[in-house]
Coordinates of C-alpha atoms and ligand atoms in Angstrom, one line a residue:
M23 CA 110.1 53.4 119.9
N24 CA 113.6 54.4 119.0
R25 CA 115.0 54.1 122.4
T26 CA 118.6 54.2 121.0
S27 CA 118.2 57.6 120.2
P28 CA 120.7 59.8 122.6
L29 CA 118.3 62.6 122.5
L30 CA 115.5 60.6 124.2
R31 CA 117.9 59.8 127.2
P32 CA 116.7 61.5 130.3
I33 CA 119.2 64.0 132.0
T34 CA 119.5 65.7 135.4
I35 CA 120.4 69.1 135.6
S36 CA 121.5 70.2 139.0
G37 CA 119.1 67.7 140.8
T38 CA 116.1 68.3 138.1
L39 CA 115.3 65.3 136.1
L40 CA 114.5 66.0 132.3
N41 CA 112.6 63.2 130.7
N42 CA 114.7 63.7 127.4
R43 CA 117.2 66.0 125.7
V44 CA 114.9 67.6 123.1
F45 CA 114.5 71.4 124.3
M46 CA 112.1 73.7 123.1
A47 CA 114.1 76.8 122.0
P48 CA 112.6 80.1 122.9
M49 CA 110.4 81.7 120.4
T50 CA 108.9 85.1 120.0
R51 CA 105.2 84.6 119.0
M52 CA 103.9 88.1 120.1
R53 CA 100.3 86.7 121.4
A54 CA 100.4 88.4 124.6
N55 CA 97.7 91.3 124.6
G56 CA 98.1 94.7 125.3
T57 CA 99.0 94.0 129.1
E58 CA 102.0 92.0 127.9
C59 CA 100.4 89.0 129.8
P60 CA 100.3 85.5 128.4
T61 CA 96.8 84.2 127.8
L62 CA 95.3 80.9 128.3
L63 CA 96.1 80.0 124.7
T64 CA 99.8 80.6 125.5
A65 CA 99.1 78.0 128.4
R66 CA 97.7 75.7 126.0
Y67 CA 100.4 76.1 123.3
Y68 CA 103.2 75.3 125.9
A69 CA 101.2 72.6 127.4
Q70 CA 100.8 70.9 124.3
R71 CA 104.6 70.7 123.9
A72 CA 105.4 69.6 127.4
T73 CA 106.9 66.3 126.4
A74 CA 110.1 68.5 125.5
G75 CA 112.8 67.7 128.0
L76 CA 112.9 71.3 128.8
I77 CA 110.5 74.1 127.4
V78 CA 112.4 77.8 127.3
T79 CA 109.5 80.4 126.9
E80 CA 109.7 83.0 124.7
A81 CA 111.7 86.1 125.4
T82 CA 110.1 88.2 128.4
Q83 CA 110.9 91.6 129.5
V84 CA 112.2 92.2 132.7
C85 CA 111.0 95.7 132.6
A86 CA 108.7 98.2 130.8
Q87 CA 112.0 99.7 129.1
G88 CA 113.2 96.2 128.1
K89 CA 110.3 96.1 125.7
G90 CA 111.2 96.1 122.0
Y91 CA 108.0 95.0 119.9
F92 CA 104.5 94.9 120.5
G93 CA 102.7 91.7 121.6
T94 CA 105.7 90.3 123.8
P95 CA 105.0 89.2 127.5
G96 CA 106.5 90.7 130.6
I97 CA 107.4 89.7 134.1
Y98 CA 107.4 92.6 136.0
T99 CA 103.7 93.0 137.2
N100 CA 101.5 91.1 139.7
A101 CA 99.0 90.5 136.5
Q102 CA 102.1 89.1 134.5
E103 CA 103.2 86.8 137.3
G104 CA 99.9 85.5 137.7
A105 CA 99.5 84.9 134.1
W106 CA 102.6 83.2 133.7
S107 CA 101.8 80.8 136.7
R108 CA 99.0 79.6 135.0
V109 CA 101.3 78.9 131.9
V110 CA 103.5 76.9 134.3
K111 CA 100.9 75.0 136.1
A112 CA 99.6 73.6 132.7
V113 CA 103.2 72.6 131.6
H114 CA 103.8 70.7 135.0
E115 CA 100.4 69.2 134.7
A116 CA 101.2 68.0 131.3
G117 CA 104.3 66.6 133.1
G118 CA 106.7 69.0 131.4
R119 CA 109.7 71.5 132.8
I120 CA 109.6 75.1 131.9
A121 CA 112.4 77.8 131.8
M122 CA 111.4 81.8 131.4
Q123 CA 113.7 83.5 129.3
L124 CA 114.4 86.8 130.7
W125 CA 114.8 89.8 128.0
H126 CA 115.8 93.4 127.6
V127 CA 115.9 94.6 124.3
G128 CA 118.1 97.8 124.9
R129 CA 118.5 99.6 121.4
I130 CA 116.1 97.1 119.4
S131 CA 113.0 99.3 120.3
H132 CA 111.3 102.6 119.8
S133 CA 109.4 105.2 121.7
L134 CA 106.1 103.8 120.9
N135 CA 107.2 100.5 122.8
Q136 CA 109.0 102.5 125.7
P137 CA 107.4 103.6 128.9
D138 CA 106.0 107.3 128.2
G139 CA 107.5 107.3 125.0
A140 CA 111.2 107.6 126.2
Q141 CA 114.2 107.0 124.1
P142 CA 115.3 103.5 123.9
V143 CA 118.6 102.7 125.9
A144 CA 122.2 100.8 125.0
P145 CA 125.4 100.5 126.5
S146 CA 126.6 103.1 124.0
A147 CA 124.5 105.7 121.5
V148 CA 125.4 103.4 118.4
A149 CA 122.2 103.3 116.4
T150 CA 121.1 100.0 114.5
R151 CA 121.0 100.4 110.7
R152 CA 118.8 97.8 109.6
S153 CA 116.7 96.6 112.7
K154 CA 112.9 96.9 112.8
V155 CA 110.5 96.4 115.6
S156 CA 106.7 96.0 115.6
V157 CA 104.8 98.9 117.0
F158 CA 100.7 99.5 117.4
K159 CA 100.2 102.8 115.5
N160 CA 97.1 104.4 114.1
G161 CA 95.0 101.2 114.9
R162 CA 97.1 98.7 113.4
L163 CA 100.3 96.7 113.5
Q164 CA 103.5 98.2 111.9
E165 CA 107.1 97.4 111.3
V166 CA 109.1 100.5 111.9
P167 CA 112.9 100.9 112.2
C168 CA 114.6 101.1 115.5
E169 CA 115.0 104.5 116.8
P170 CA 118.5 105.6 118.2
A171 CA 119.3 104.8 121.6
R172 CA 121.0 106.7 124.4
E173 CA 123.9 105.7 126.5
L174 CA 123.1 104.0 129.9
S175 CA 124.6 105.7 133.0
G176 CA 126.2 103.4 135.6
D177 CA 123.2 104.1 138.0
E178 CA 120.8 102.9 135.4
I179 CA 122.8 99.8 134.7
S180 CA 122.8 99.1 138.2
V181 CA 119.0 99.5 138.6
I182 CA 118.5 96.8 135.5
V183 CA 120.6 94.5 137.1
S184 CA 118.2 94.4 140.0
Q185 CA 115.3 94.2 137.4
Y186 CA 116.8 91.1 136.1
A187 CA 116.7 89.9 140.0
A188 CA 113.1 90.8 140.7
A189 CA 112.0 89.2 137.4
A190 CA 113.8 86.1 138.6
E191 CA 111.9 86.5 141.7
R192 CA 108.6 86.6 140.0
A193 CA 109.5 83.3 137.9
K194 CA 110.5 81.2 140.9
R195 CA 107.1 82.4 142.4
A196 CA 105.2 81.7 139.3
G197 CA 106.9 78.0 139.7
F198 CA 109.3 78.0 136.7
D199 CA 111.9 75.3 137.0
F200 CA 114.5 77.4 135.5
V201 CA 115.1 81.1 134.2
E202 CA 117.4 81.6 131.0
I203 CA 119.2 84.9 130.8
H204 CA 118.9 86.1 127.2
A205 CA 122.2 87.4 126.5
A206 CA 122.1 86.6 122.5
N207 CA 120.5 87.8 119.2
G208 CA 121.9 91.5 119.5
Y209 CA 119.7 92.4 122.5
L210 CA 120.9 94.4 125.6
I211 CA 123.1 91.9 127.0
N212 CA 124.7 91.0 123.8
Q213 CA 124.9 94.5 123.1
F214 CA 127.3 94.8 126.1
L215 CA 129.3 91.7 125.2
S216 CA 130.0 93.0 121.5
T217 CA 132.6 94.9 120.3
N218 CA 130.7 97.1 117.8
T219 CA 127.7 98.1 120.3
N220 CA 129.8 98.7 123.3
L221 CA 132.0 101.7 123.4
R222 CA 132.0 102.5 126.9
T223 CA 135.1 103.5 128.8
D224 CA 134.1 102.7 132.4
Q225 CA 134.2 99.2 134.0
Y226 CA 131.5 97.9 131.4
G227 CA 133.5 98.6 128.3
G228 CA 137.0 97.9 126.9
S229 CA 138.4 94.6 127.6
L230 CA 136.4 91.2 127.1
E231 CA 136.3 90.9 131.0
N232 CA 134.9 94.5 131.1
R233 CA 132.3 93.9 128.5
A234 CA 131.3 90.5 130.1
R235 CA 131.0 92.4 133.3
F236 CA 127.0 93.4 132.9
L237 CA 126.1 89.5 132.2
E238 CA 128.2 88.6 135.2
E239 CA 126.5 90.9 137.6
I240 CA 123.0 90.0 136.1
V241 CA 124.1 85.9 136.7
D242 CA 125.2 86.6 140.3
A243 CA 122.1 88.7 141.0
V244 CA 119.8 86.0 139.7
S245 CA 121.7 83.1 141.1
L246 CA 121.2 84.8 144.5
V247 CA 117.6 84.8 144.2
I248 CA 117.1 81.4 142.2
G249 CA 120.0 79.5 143.0
A250 CA 122.9 79.1 140.3
G251 CA 121.7 75.6 139.6
R252 CA 118.2 77.1 138.1
V253 CA 120.2 79.6 135.9
G254 CA 120.7 79.1 132.1
V255 CA 122.4 81.5 129.9
R256 CA 121.9 82.0 126.2
I257 CA 124.7 83.3 123.7
S258 CA 124.9 83.4 120.1
P259 CA 128.7 83.7 118.9
N260 CA 129.3 84.9 115.6
G261 CA 125.6 85.8 115.3
V262 CA 124.8 89.1 113.1
F263 CA 121.3 89.6 114.0
N264 CA 120.5 93.1 114.8
D265 CA 123.5 94.4 113.4
I266 CA 125.8 92.7 115.8
A267 CA 129.6 92.9 114.6
D268 CA 131.8 91.5 117.3
S269 CA 135.3 91.2 116.3
E270 CA 136.0 89.0 119.4
A271 CA 132.8 86.9 119.3
E272 CA 134.6 83.4 120.0
Q273 CA 137.0 84.8 122.5
M274 CA 133.9 86.3 124.5
A275 CA 132.1 83.0 124.2
C276 CA 135.2 81.1 125.5
L277 CA 135.6 83.6 128.3
L278 CA 131.9 83.2 129.1
A279 CA 132.2 79.4 129.1
H280 CA 134.8 79.6 131.7
S281 CA 133.6 82.1 133.9
L282 CA 129.8 80.8 133.9
N283 CA 131.2 77.3 134.6
A284 CA 132.7 78.6 137.6
K285 CA 129.4 80.3 138.9
G286 CA 127.8 76.8 138.5
I287 CA 125.2 77.7 136.4
A288 CA 122.7 74.9 135.1
Y289 CA 123.3 75.3 131.3
L290 CA 124.8 77.2 128.6
H291 CA 122.5 77.4 125.5
V292 CA 124.6 78.2 122.3
A293 CA 122.5 79.7 119.5
E294 CA 124.4 79.0 116.5
P295 CA 124.3 81.6 113.4
D296 CA 121.5 80.3 111.3
W297 CA 118.1 82.1 110.2
A298 CA 119.7 85.2 110.9
G299 CA 123.4 84.8 109.5
G300 CA 126.8 84.9 110.7
V301 CA 130.1 82.7 110.4
A302 CA 129.2 79.0 111.1
L303 CA 130.8 77.8 114.0
T304 CA 133.2 75.0 113.5
A305 CA 133.4 71.5 115.3
A306 CA 136.8 72.8 117.3
F307 CA 135.2 75.9 118.6
R308 CA 132.1 73.8 120.0
Q309 CA 134.8 71.5 121.4
G310 CA 136.3 74.4 122.9
L311 CA 133.2 75.4 124.6
R312 CA 132.4 71.8 125.8
E313 CA 136.1 71.8 127.6
R314 CA 135.3 74.9 129.2
F315 CA 131.7 74.6 130.2
R316 CA 131.0 71.1 132.2
N317 CA 127.4 71.4 133.2
C318 CA 124.6 71.1 130.8
L319 CA 125.6 72.3 127.1
V320 CA 122.9 73.1 124.8
F321 CA 123.2 73.8 121.1
C322 CA 120.4 75.5 118.8
G323 CA 120.5 75.8 115.1
N324 CA 119.8 74.3 111.8
F325 CA 119.7 70.7 113.3
D326 CA 117.6 68.1 112.8
Q327 CA 117.2 65.0 114.8
K328 CA 120.3 63.0 113.1
S329 CA 122.9 66.0 113.3
G330 CA 121.6 66.5 116.7
E331 CA 122.0 63.0 117.9
E332 CA 125.6 63.1 116.4
L333 CA 126.7 66.1 118.7
L334 CA 125.3 64.1 121.5
A335 CA 127.2 60.9 120.7
Q336 CA 130.1 63.1 120.3
K337 CA 129.7 64.5 123.9
V338 CA 130.1 67.8 122.7
A339 CA 126.1 68.6 123.4
D340 CA 124.2 67.3 126.5
A341 CA 121.1 68.6 124.8
M342 CA 119.8 70.2 121.7
A343 CA 117.1 72.9 121.4
F344 CA 114.9 72.9 118.5
G345 CA 112.8 76.1 117.6
R346 CA 111.2 76.0 114.1
L347 CA 110.6 72.2 114.3
Y348 CA 108.8 73.0 117.7
I349 CA 106.1 75.5 116.1
A350 CA 104.6 72.8 113.8
N351 CA 105.3 69.8 116.0
P352 CA 103.9 70.0 119.6
D353 CA 104.8 66.1 119.8
L354 CA 108.3 66.3 118.3
V355 CA 109.7 64.0 121.1
T356 CA 107.1 61.2 119.9
R357 CA 107.7 62.0 116.3
F358 CA 111.7 61.7 116.8
A359 CA 110.9 58.3 118.8
S360 CA 108.9 56.7 116.1
G361 CA 110.5 58.4 113.1
A362 CA 107.3 59.8 112.0
K363 CA 107.1 62.3 109.4
L364 CA 107.0 66.3 110.7
N365 CA 104.6 69.0 110.0
V366 CA 105.7 72.0 108.0
A367 CA 105.8 75.4 109.7
D368 CA 103.7 78.3 108.3
P369 CA 105.7 81.5 108.4
S370 CA 102.9 83.6 107.9
T371 CA 101.6 82.9 111.3
F372 CA 104.9 82.8 113.3
Y373 CA 103.9 86.4 114.8
F374 CA 100.3 87.7 116.2
G375 CA 97.1 86.3 115.4
N376 CA 95.4 83.6 118.0
T377 CA 94.9 80.2 117.5
K378 CA 96.2 79.6 113.8
G379 CA 99.6 78.4 113.2
Y380 CA 99.8 78.5 117.3
T381 CA 97.8 75.8 119.1
D382 CA 96.2 74.0 115.8
Y383 CA 99.2 72.0 114.6
P384 CA 98.2 68.3 115.3
S385 CA 100.0 65.7 117.3
L386 CA 100.2 62.2 115.7
G387 CA 96.8 60.5 116.0
S388 CA 94.8 63.7 116.3
A389 CA 92.2 64.2 113.8
E390 CA 94.1 66.7 111.7
A391 CA 97.2 64.8 111.5
T392 CA 96.8 63.4 107.9
T393 CA 96.0 66.8 106.4
A394 CA 98.6 68.5 108.0
T395 CA 101.2 66.3 106.9
A396 CA 99.7 65.4 103.4
Ligands
PHB572 C1 112.2 88.6 117.6 O1 111.3 88.9 118.0 O2 112.6 88.8 116.3 C2 113.6 88.0 118.3 C3 113.3 87.8 119.6 C4 114.4 87.3 120.3 C5 115.2 86.5 119.8 C6 115.4 86.5 118.4 C7 114.4 87.1 117.7 O3 116.2 86.0 120.7

């Protein structure tokens, strides 16, 4: 065992002991059924990965309006809450810890994925030019361009804030160790944060502080329910996914690192531009976040074991999250510890389907191990 790896050292976040600093990043897998409930297969998928220090679930809509893609799960009905509690139980029984990622897609949607075929909503009526979503139409799954969104009223914004709190209440009842507020990758909260998608002239638009207000209200509302020490926030400074073009992305990230630190949240999770493009984060910028955010700081991007260990050794990061590596390597922690070869992920099974490319990647020592790494 490679016990010297800083990734394998335990960490305590707000009183919760995590066995190591290898986090599983949130990843959309679109295997929920038509009721937006995670299945028993989902429970198996996450339980297989329970040696991660912390699993962050796939993005999960906090209300029907928050849905953008066919096949993603929700956390706003009793059935969804019950189904998620089975997932949490399976992970806990396997010795793991799990955070639920709370999501509202905003303009990244289509009326076919909205309640009563409604128009998608956003901070401002700014259409995305390139983004597509999956819909179920004419008996088959299809990728279609997003539809133009309409601007949210102030009252509607308050309702959405309370829907995040209600979702956190459900996540708490389902047994989750943490909730992670998804403020990244061009979805609703990121649309409020970003200069090109937020053209509002009320208290939610204009200055950095005003654009941050929606996220901060959500963090406060969710913290009241579950405790700030159980809340993580994920941001994606410089990310351009879903047509984000934020002229003040780094300033906003610094402001948030400071204000979220003051709120005492458990962790700040930084999704770096990699698979979806954007100007790379510099070491100086990461250091700036470190100086502002003192609790657990997590980075995720194009890192491998070695580059992840470097950020930990420099004390810039407290933990590292891995996405694609976790799709194909349920026992990633064991492989890091032993230096074993990694399985390679098959992108054709990232979304939809059932067991193939989901629960059938082998762990070391399992019958299929030799063939999958050959
Ligand atoms: C996606 O479904 O493509 C997706 C969802 C959430 C993310 C990023 C991508 O944060």
